[in-house]
C-alpha atoms as an extended CHARMM CRD file, in Angstrom:
* protein
*
       183  EXT
         1         1  VAL       CA             38.0810000000      -31.0780000000      -91.0300000000  PROA      1               0.0000000000
         2         2  PRO       CA             37.8590000000      -29.9490000000      -87.3870000000  PROA      2               0.0000000000
         3         3  SER       CA             37.1500000000      -33.4270000000      -86.0340000000  PROA      3               0.0000000000
         4         4  LEU       CA             40.4210000000      -34.6730000000      -87.5650000000  PROA      4               0.0000000000
         5         5  CYS       CA             42.5540000000      -31.5860000000      -86.8990000000  PROA      5               0.0000000000
         6         6  ILE       CA             45.4430000000      -31.7730000000      -84.4400000000  PROA      6               0.0000000000
         7         7  ALA       CA             46.5570000000      -28.1380000000      -85.0630000000  PROA      7               0.0000000000
         8         8  CYS       CA             49.8730000000      -29.1250000000      -86.6350000000  PROA      8               0.0000000000
         9         9  GLY       CA             49.6320000000      -26.5550000000      -89.4360000000  PROA      9               0.0000000000
        10        10  HSD       CA             50.3030000000      -29.0560000000      -92.2120000000  PROA      10              0.0000000000
        11        11  CYS       CA             47.0960000000      -28.0220000000      -93.9960000000  PROA      11              0.0000000000
        12        12  VAL       CA             48.3550000000      -24.4370000000      -94.2300000000  PROA      12              0.0000000000
        13        13  LEU       CA             51.5390000000      -25.5970000000      -95.9290000000  PROA      13              0.0000000000
        14        14  ALA       CA             49.8150000000      -28.1650000000      -98.1520000000  PROA      14              0.0000000000
        15        15  CYS       CA             46.9220000000      -26.0390000000      -99.4690000000  PROA      15              0.0000000000
        16        16  PRO       CA             47.8140000000      -25.2600000000     -103.1220000000  PROA      16              0.0000000000
        17        17  GLN       CA             45.4090000000      -22.2910000000     -103.2580000000  PROA      17              0.0000000000
        18        18  GLY       CA             46.7090000000      -20.7130000000     -100.0700000000  PROA      18              0.0000000000
        19        19  ALA       CA             43.1530000000      -20.7460000000      -98.7280000000  PROA      19              0.0000000000
        20        20  LYS       CA             44.2060000000      -22.0520000000      -95.3230000000  PROA      20              0.0000000000
        21        21  VAL       CA             45.7470000000      -19.3900000000      -93.1120000000  PROA      21              0.0000000000
        22        22  VAL       CA             46.8490000000      -19.1520000000      -89.5250000000  PROA      22              0.0000000000
        23        23  ARG       CA             44.8230000000      -16.8170000000      -87.3010000000  PROA      23              0.0000000000
        24        24  ASP       CA             46.6560000000      -13.5330000000      -86.7340000000  PROA      24              0.0000000000
        25        25  ASP       CA             46.0060000000      -12.0280000000      -83.2810000000  PROA      25              0.0000000000
        26        26  ARG       CA             47.9690000000       -8.8230000000      -83.9110000000  PROA      26              0.0000000000
        27        27  PRO       CA             44.7910000000       -6.7450000000      -84.4230000000  PROA      27              0.0000000000
        28        28  GLU       CA             43.4720000000       -7.8120000000      -80.9950000000  PROA      28              0.0000000000
        29        29  VAL       CA             46.8170000000       -7.0680000000      -79.3320000000  PROA      29              0.0000000000
        30        30  ARG       CA             47.0300000000       -3.6570000000      -81.0040000000  PROA      30              0.0000000000
        31        31  ARG       CA             43.4540000000       -2.8950000000      -79.9390000000  PROA      31              0.0000000000
        32        32  ALA       CA             44.2420000000       -3.8050000000      -76.3150000000  PROA      32              0.0000000000
        33        33  ILE       CA             47.3000000000       -1.5300000000      -76.4080000000  PROA      33              0.0000000000
        34        34  ALA       CA             45.2720000000        1.3120000000      -77.9610000000  PROA      34              0.0000000000
        35        35  GLU       CA             42.6320000000        0.8840000000      -75.2250000000  PROA      35              0.0000000000
        36        36  GLY       CA             45.3270000000        1.3850000000      -72.5920000000  PROA      36              0.0000000000
        37        37  ARG       CA             45.0410000000       -2.1220000000      -71.1590000000  PROA      37              0.0000000000
        38        38  LYS       CA             47.8740000000       -3.8650000000      -69.3320000000  PROA      38              0.0000000000
        39        39  VAL       CA             49.2890000000       -5.9810000000      -72.1720000000  PROA      39              0.0000000000
        40        40  ILE       CA             51.6900000000       -8.5820000000      -70.8170000000  PROA      40              0.0000000000
        41        41  ALA       CA             53.7270000000      -11.0200000000      -72.9160000000  PROA      41              0.0000000000
        42        42  SER       CA             54.9210000000      -14.5040000000      -72.0790000000  PROA      42              0.0000000000
        43        43  VAL       CA             57.8630000000      -15.1200000000      -74.4000000000  PROA      43              0.0000000000
        44        44  ALA       CA             59.0340000000      -18.6100000000      -75.3600000000  PROA      44              0.0000000000
        45        45  PRO       CA             62.6210000000      -19.5370000000      -74.4440000000  PROA      45              0.0000000000
        46        46  SER       CA             63.6790000000      -19.8250000000      -78.0940000000  PROA      46              0.0000000000
        47        47  ALA       CA             63.1010000000      -16.0930000000      -78.7320000000  PROA      47              0.0000000000
        48        48  PRO       CA             66.7260000000      -14.9800000000      -78.2710000000  PROA      48              0.0000000000
        49        49  ALA       CA             67.8800000000      -17.4890000000      -80.9030000000  PROA      49              0.0000000000
        50        50  TYR       CA             65.1250000000      -16.5150000000      -83.3490000000  PROA      50              0.0000000000
        51        51  PHE       CA             65.6280000000      -12.7750000000      -82.9820000000  PROA      51              0.0000000000
        52        52  GLY       CA             69.3970000000      -12.8240000000      -82.4570000000  PROA      52              0.0000000000
        53        53  PHE       CA             69.2090000000      -11.2780000000      -78.9790000000  PROA      53              0.0000000000
        54        54  GLN       CA             71.7570000000      -12.0240000000      -76.2990000000  PROA      54              0.0000000000
        55        55  LEU       CA             69.5380000000      -11.1270000000      -73.3380000000  PROA      55              0.0000000000
        56        56  PHE       CA             65.8380000000      -11.3980000000      -72.5560000000  PROA      56              0.0000000000
        57        57  SER       CA             65.8530000000       -7.7030000000      -71.6720000000  PROA      57              0.0000000000
        58        58  GLN       CA             66.4260000000       -6.9260000000      -75.3720000000  PROA      58              0.0000000000
        59        59  ILE       CA             63.1780000000       -8.5660000000      -76.4620000000  PROA      59              0.0000000000
        60        60  GLU       CA             61.4330000000       -7.0520000000      -73.4620000000  PROA      60              0.0000000000
        61        61  GLN       CA             62.5550000000       -3.5710000000      -74.5650000000  PROA      61              0.0000000000
        62        62  ALA       CA             61.3460000000       -4.2640000000      -78.1120000000  PROA      62              0.0000000000
        63        63  LEU       CA             57.9260000000       -5.2560000000      -76.7520000000  PROA      63              0.0000000000
        64        64  LEU       CA             57.7520000000       -2.1720000000      -74.5370000000  PROA      64              0.0000000000
        65        65  GLY       CA             58.4690000000       -0.1460000000      -77.6630000000  PROA      65              0.0000000000
        66        66  LEU       CA             55.3880000000       -1.6680000000      -79.2960000000  PROA      66              0.0000000000
        67        67  GLY       CA             53.2610000000       -0.6740000000      -76.3160000000  PROA      67              0.0000000000
        68        68  PHE       CA             53.3390000000       -3.8000000000      -74.1810000000  PROA      68              0.0000000000
        69        69  THR       CA             53.2330000000       -3.1200000000      -70.4470000000  PROA      69              0.0000000000
        70        70  GLY       CA             55.5850000000       -5.9460000000      -69.5260000000  PROA      70              0.0000000000
        71        71  ALA       CA             57.0060000000       -9.3040000000      -70.4810000000  PROA      71              0.0000000000
        72        72  GLY       CA             58.1190000000      -12.4770000000      -68.7880000000  PROA      72              0.0000000000
        73        73  GLU       CA             59.9160000000      -15.6330000000      -69.7970000000  PROA      73              0.0000000000
        74        74  THR       CA             57.8040000000      -18.7390000000      -70.4290000000  PROA      74              0.0000000000
        75        75  ALA       CA             60.7780000000      -20.6760000000      -69.0680000000  PROA      75              0.0000000000
        76        76  TYR       CA             59.3760000000      -19.8380000000      -65.6270000000  PROA      76              0.0000000000
        77        77  GLY       CA             56.3410000000      -21.9580000000      -66.5450000000  PROA      77              0.0000000000
        78        78  ALA       CA             58.6370000000      -24.6930000000      -67.8380000000  PROA      78              0.0000000000
        79        79  GLU       CA             60.3260000000      -24.8290000000      -64.4390000000  PROA      79              0.0000000000
        80        80  MET       CA             56.9400000000      -25.2290000000      -62.7260000000  PROA      80              0.0000000000
        81        81  VAL       CA             55.8750000000      -27.9230000000      -65.1980000000  PROA      81              0.0000000000
        82        82  GLY       CA             59.1700000000      -29.7860000000      -64.8300000000  PROA      82              0.0000000000
        83        83  LYS       CA             58.7150000000      -29.9440000000      -61.0650000000  PROA      83              0.0000000000
        84        84  ALA       CA             55.1140000000      -31.1270000000      -61.4680000000  PROA      84              0.0000000000
        85        85  HSD       CA             56.2190000000      -33.8820000000      -63.8660000000  PROA      85              0.0000000000
        86        86  LYS       CA             58.8920000000      -35.0480000000      -61.4130000000  PROA      86              0.0000000000
        87        87  GLU       CA             56.3350000000      -35.2010000000      -58.5940000000  PROA      87              0.0000000000
        88        88  LEU       CA             53.9280000000      -37.1480000000      -60.7960000000  PROA      88              0.0000000000
        89        89  VAL       CA             56.5930000000      -39.6610000000      -61.8040000000  PROA      89              0.0000000000
        90        90  ASP       CA             57.7610000000      -40.0720000000      -58.2070000000  PROA      90              0.0000000000
        91        91  GLN       CA             54.2770000000      -40.4370000000      -56.7050000000  PROA      91              0.0000000000
        92        92  GLN       CA             52.1450000000      -42.2530000000      -59.2780000000  PROA      92              0.0000000000
        93        93  ARG       CA             54.1270000000      -45.1820000000      -60.5600000000  PROA      93              0.0000000000
        94        94  GLU       CA             50.8930000000      -47.0040000000      -61.4640000000  PROA      94              0.0000000000
        95        95  LEU       CA             50.5020000000      -44.6220000000      -64.4080000000  PROA      95              0.0000000000
        96        96  TRP       CA             53.8070000000      -45.6950000000      -65.9400000000  PROA      96              0.0000000000
        97        97  PRO       CA             54.6370000000      -45.2680000000      -68.6650000000  PROA      97              0.0000000000
        98        98  ILE       CA             53.7990000000      -41.5930000000      -68.3170000000  PROA      98              0.0000000000
        99        99  ILE       CA             53.6170000000      -39.4970000000      -71.4680000000  PROA      99              0.0000000000
       100       100  THR       CA             54.7520000000      -35.9620000000      -70.7390000000  PROA      100             0.0000000000
       101       101  SER       CA             54.3120000000      -33.4400000000      -73.4860000000  PROA      101             0.0000000000
       102       102  SER       CA             54.0390000000      -29.6820000000      -73.5150000000  PROA      102             0.0000000000
       103       103  CYS       CA             53.2520000000      -29.8230000000      -77.2240000000  PROA      103             0.0000000000
       104       104  PRO       CA             49.5590000000      -29.2940000000      -77.9880000000  PROA      104             0.0000000000
       105       105  VAL       CA             49.9200000000      -31.2010000000      -81.2640000000  PROA      105             0.0000000000
       106       106  VAL       CA             51.0920000000      -34.3290000000      -79.4300000000  PROA      106             0.0000000000
       107       107  VAL       CA             48.2920000000      -33.9760000000      -76.8750000000  PROA      107             0.0000000000
       108       108  ASN       CA             45.7180000000      -33.4980000000      -79.6630000000  PROA      108             0.0000000000
       109       109  LEU       CA             47.1110000000      -36.5060000000      -81.5300000000  PROA      109             0.0000000000
       110       110  ILE       CA             46.7300000000      -38.7340000000      -78.4750000000  PROA      110             0.0000000000
       111       111  GLU       CA             43.2530000000      -37.4030000000      -77.6470000000  PROA      111             0.0000000000
       112       112  LYS       CA             41.9290000000      -37.9000000000      -81.1830000000  PROA      112             0.0000000000
       113       113  TYR       CA             43.8230000000      -40.8780000000      -82.5580000000  PROA      113             0.0000000000
       114       114  TYR       CA             45.1860000000      -42.8370000000      -79.5940000000  PROA      114             0.0000000000
       115       115  PRO       CA             42.5610000000      -42.5270000000      -76.8290000000  PROA      115             0.0000000000
       116       116  ASP       CA             43.7940000000      -45.7930000000      -75.2870000000  PROA      116             0.0000000000
       117       117  LEU       CA             46.9070000000      -43.8370000000      -74.2290000000  PROA      117             0.0000000000
       118       118  LEU       CA             44.9480000000      -41.1270000000      -72.3840000000  PROA      118             0.0000000000
       119       119  PRO       CA             45.4140000000      -42.7610000000      -68.9590000000  PROA      119             0.0000000000
       120       120  HSD       CA             49.1740000000      -42.3890000000      -69.4710000000  PROA      120             0.0000000000
       121       121  LEU       CA             49.0790000000      -38.7290000000      -70.5520000000  PROA      121             0.0000000000
       122       122  ALA       CA             50.3320000000      -36.5680000000      -67.7080000000  PROA      122             0.0000000000
       123       123  PRO       CA             47.5020000000      -34.3060000000      -66.4890000000  PROA      123             0.0000000000
       124       124  ILE       CA             49.7800000000      -31.2790000000      -66.4070000000  PROA      124             0.0000000000
       125       125  VAL       CA             49.3590000000      -28.0780000000      -68.3890000000  PROA      125             0.0000000000
       126       126  SER       CA             51.9900000000      -26.7720000000      -70.7780000000  PROA      126             0.0000000000
       127       127  PRO       CA             54.6440000000      -24.2740000000      -69.6500000000  PROA      127             0.0000000000
       128       128  MET       CA             52.7360000000      -21.6020000000      -71.5900000000  PROA      128             0.0000000000
       129       129  ILE       CA             49.5740000000      -22.1800000000      -69.5430000000  PROA      129             0.0000000000
       130       130  ALA       CA             51.4580000000      -22.4920000000      -66.2390000000  PROA      130             0.0000000000
       131       131  HSD       CA             53.2320000000      -19.1970000000      -66.8940000000  PROA      131             0.0000000000
       132       132  GLY       CA             50.0010000000      -17.5720000000      -68.0570000000  PROA      132             0.0000000000
       133       133  ARG       CA             48.2670000000      -18.5520000000      -64.8300000000  PROA      133             0.0000000000
       134       134  ALA       CA             51.1180000000      -17.0290000000      -62.8330000000  PROA      134             0.0000000000
       135       135  LEU       CA             50.9610000000      -13.8380000000      -64.8970000000  PROA      135             0.0000000000
       136       136  ARG       CA             47.1740000000      -13.6950000000      -64.5050000000  PROA      136             0.0000000000
       137       137  ALA       CA             47.6000000000      -14.0030000000      -60.7150000000  PROA      137             0.0000000000
       138       138  ASP       CA             50.2510000000      -11.2360000000      -60.7410000000  PROA      138             0.0000000000
       139       139  TYR       CA             48.5530000000       -8.7920000000      -63.1160000000  PROA      139             0.0000000000
       140       140  GLY       CA             44.8580000000       -9.5280000000      -62.5700000000  PROA      140             0.0000000000
       141       141  ASP       CA             41.9080000000      -10.5600000000      -64.6690000000  PROA      141             0.0000000000
       142       142  ASP       CA             41.8510000000       -7.2320000000      -66.5060000000  PROA      142             0.0000000000
       143       143  ALA       CA             45.3150000000       -7.7840000000      -68.0090000000  PROA      143             0.0000000000
       144       144  PHE       CA             45.5430000000       -8.8000000000      -71.6670000000  PROA      144             0.0000000000
       145       145  LEU       CA             47.9550000000      -11.7340000000      -71.8250000000  PROA      145             0.0000000000
       146       146  VAL       CA             49.8080000000      -12.6030000000      -75.0160000000  PROA      146             0.0000000000
       147       147  PHE       CA             51.9460000000      -15.6750000000      -75.6220000000  PROA      147             0.0000000000
       148       148  ILE       CA             54.7460000000      -15.1930000000      -78.1450000000  PROA      148             0.0000000000
       149       149  GLY       CA             56.4590000000      -18.2710000000      -79.5450000000  PROA      149             0.0000000000
       150       150  PRO       CA             57.3790000000      -20.3470000000      -82.5790000000  PROA      150             0.0000000000
       151       151  CYS       CA             54.4260000000      -22.7560000000      -82.5340000000  PROA      151             0.0000000000
       152       152  ILE       CA             51.1440000000      -22.0000000000      -84.2910000000  PROA      152             0.0000000000
       153       153  ALA       CA             49.4160000000      -24.8120000000      -82.3640000000  PROA      153             0.0000000000
       154       154  LYS       CA             49.5190000000      -22.5470000000      -79.3140000000  PROA      154             0.0000000000
       155       155  LYS       CA             46.8510000000      -20.4360000000      -81.0440000000  PROA      155             0.0000000000
       156       156  GLU       CA             44.4790000000      -23.3870000000      -80.7220000000  PROA      156             0.0000000000
       157       157  GLU       CA             45.6840000000      -24.4020000000      -77.2700000000  PROA      157             0.0000000000
       158       158  ILE       CA             44.4710000000      -21.1410000000      -75.6860000000  PROA      158             0.0000000000
       159       159  GLN       CA             40.9570000000      -21.9220000000      -76.9430000000  PROA      159             0.0000000000
       160       160  ASP       CA             40.7790000000      -25.3130000000      -75.1920000000  PROA      160             0.0000000000
       161       161  GLN       CA             37.9200000000      -25.2150000000      -72.6670000000  PROA      161             0.0000000000
       162       162  ALA       CA             40.1500000000      -26.5150000000      -69.8760000000  PROA      162             0.0000000000
       163       163  VAL       CA             42.4650000000      -23.4830000000      -70.1200000000  PROA      163             0.0000000000
       164       164  GLU       CA             40.2300000000      -20.9070000000      -71.7840000000  PROA      164             0.0000000000
       165       165  GLY       CA             40.7680000000      -17.3970000000      -70.4890000000  PROA      165             0.0000000000
       166       166  VAL       CA             44.3740000000      -17.8430000000      -69.4110000000  PROA      166             0.0000000000
       167       167  PHE       CA             45.6800000000      -16.0970000000      -72.5450000000  PROA      167             0.0000000000
       168       168  ASP       CA             43.9000000000      -13.5860000000      -74.7340000000  PROA      168             0.0000000000
       169       169  ALA       CA             46.1210000000      -13.8840000000      -77.8080000000  PROA      169             0.0000000000
       170       170  VAL       CA             49.0560000000      -15.7170000000      -79.3510000000  PROA      170             0.0000000000
       171       171  LEU       CA             51.6360000000      -14.2520000000      -81.7090000000  PROA      171             0.0000000000
       172       172  SER       CA             54.1190000000      -16.3020000000      -83.6740000000  PROA      172             0.0000000000
       173       173  PHE       CA             57.7190000000      -15.1720000000      -83.8200000000  PROA      173             0.0000000000
       174       174  GLY       CA             57.1730000000      -14.3650000000      -87.4930000000  PROA      174             0.0000000000
       175       175  GLU       CA             54.2020000000      -12.1430000000      -86.6980000000  PROA      175             0.0000000000
       176       176  LEU       CA             56.1900000000      -10.3080000000      -84.0290000000  PROA      176             0.0000000000
       177       177  ARG       CA             59.1830000000       -9.9320000000      -86.3690000000  PROA      177             0.0000000000
       178       178  ASP       CA             56.9330000000       -8.3970000000      -89.0430000000  PROA      178             0.0000000000
       179       179  TRP       CA             55.3560000000       -6.0550000000      -86.4930000000  PROA      179             0.0000000000
       180       180  LEU       CA             58.7590000000       -4.9260000000      -85.2250000000  PROA      180             0.0000000000
       181       181  GLN       CA             60.0140000000       -4.3470000000      -88.7780000000  PROA      181             0.0000000000
       182       182  ASN       CA             56.9300000000       -2.3870000000      -89.8250000000  PROA      182             0.0000000000
       183       183  GLN       CA             56.2740000000       -0.2310000000      -86.7680000000  PROA      183             0.0000000000
């Protein structure tokens, strides 16, 4: 039920018929690569642990092998967001307590089920969006930006009107792993 959904993915796990599925953006990413577009990835900080890499350059090389043009670390966005949260806490004490969350599920939960807490929700985008905006500024509006991370809620986050157009696609780590194994 869309009006109740917070994009947590529980319905996908709970559906006994397997009728609920997570959107797979791999076809759009492959199409962008085939069209010769600049396909740039923002990769979540947990990627090295998931894939067993020691260095970011290893995942970057794997993405280049798939046809990506480049890749950057979403941690850069996390640094920007961390600084913005510190400034907010230091400057706007009247908002205290301030709820800071980069998790779209938590934000959705507050927006839909706890609207009385909205004045306390920090008006700061997630590290994914902050990094995407920086990548968009660096690579231009014609670039095809892809976020790669562990959270399926990010697939819904990129469709939020407030941040629409920052990213073109989201791949889960599992989707990327399957793509790398089957290339």
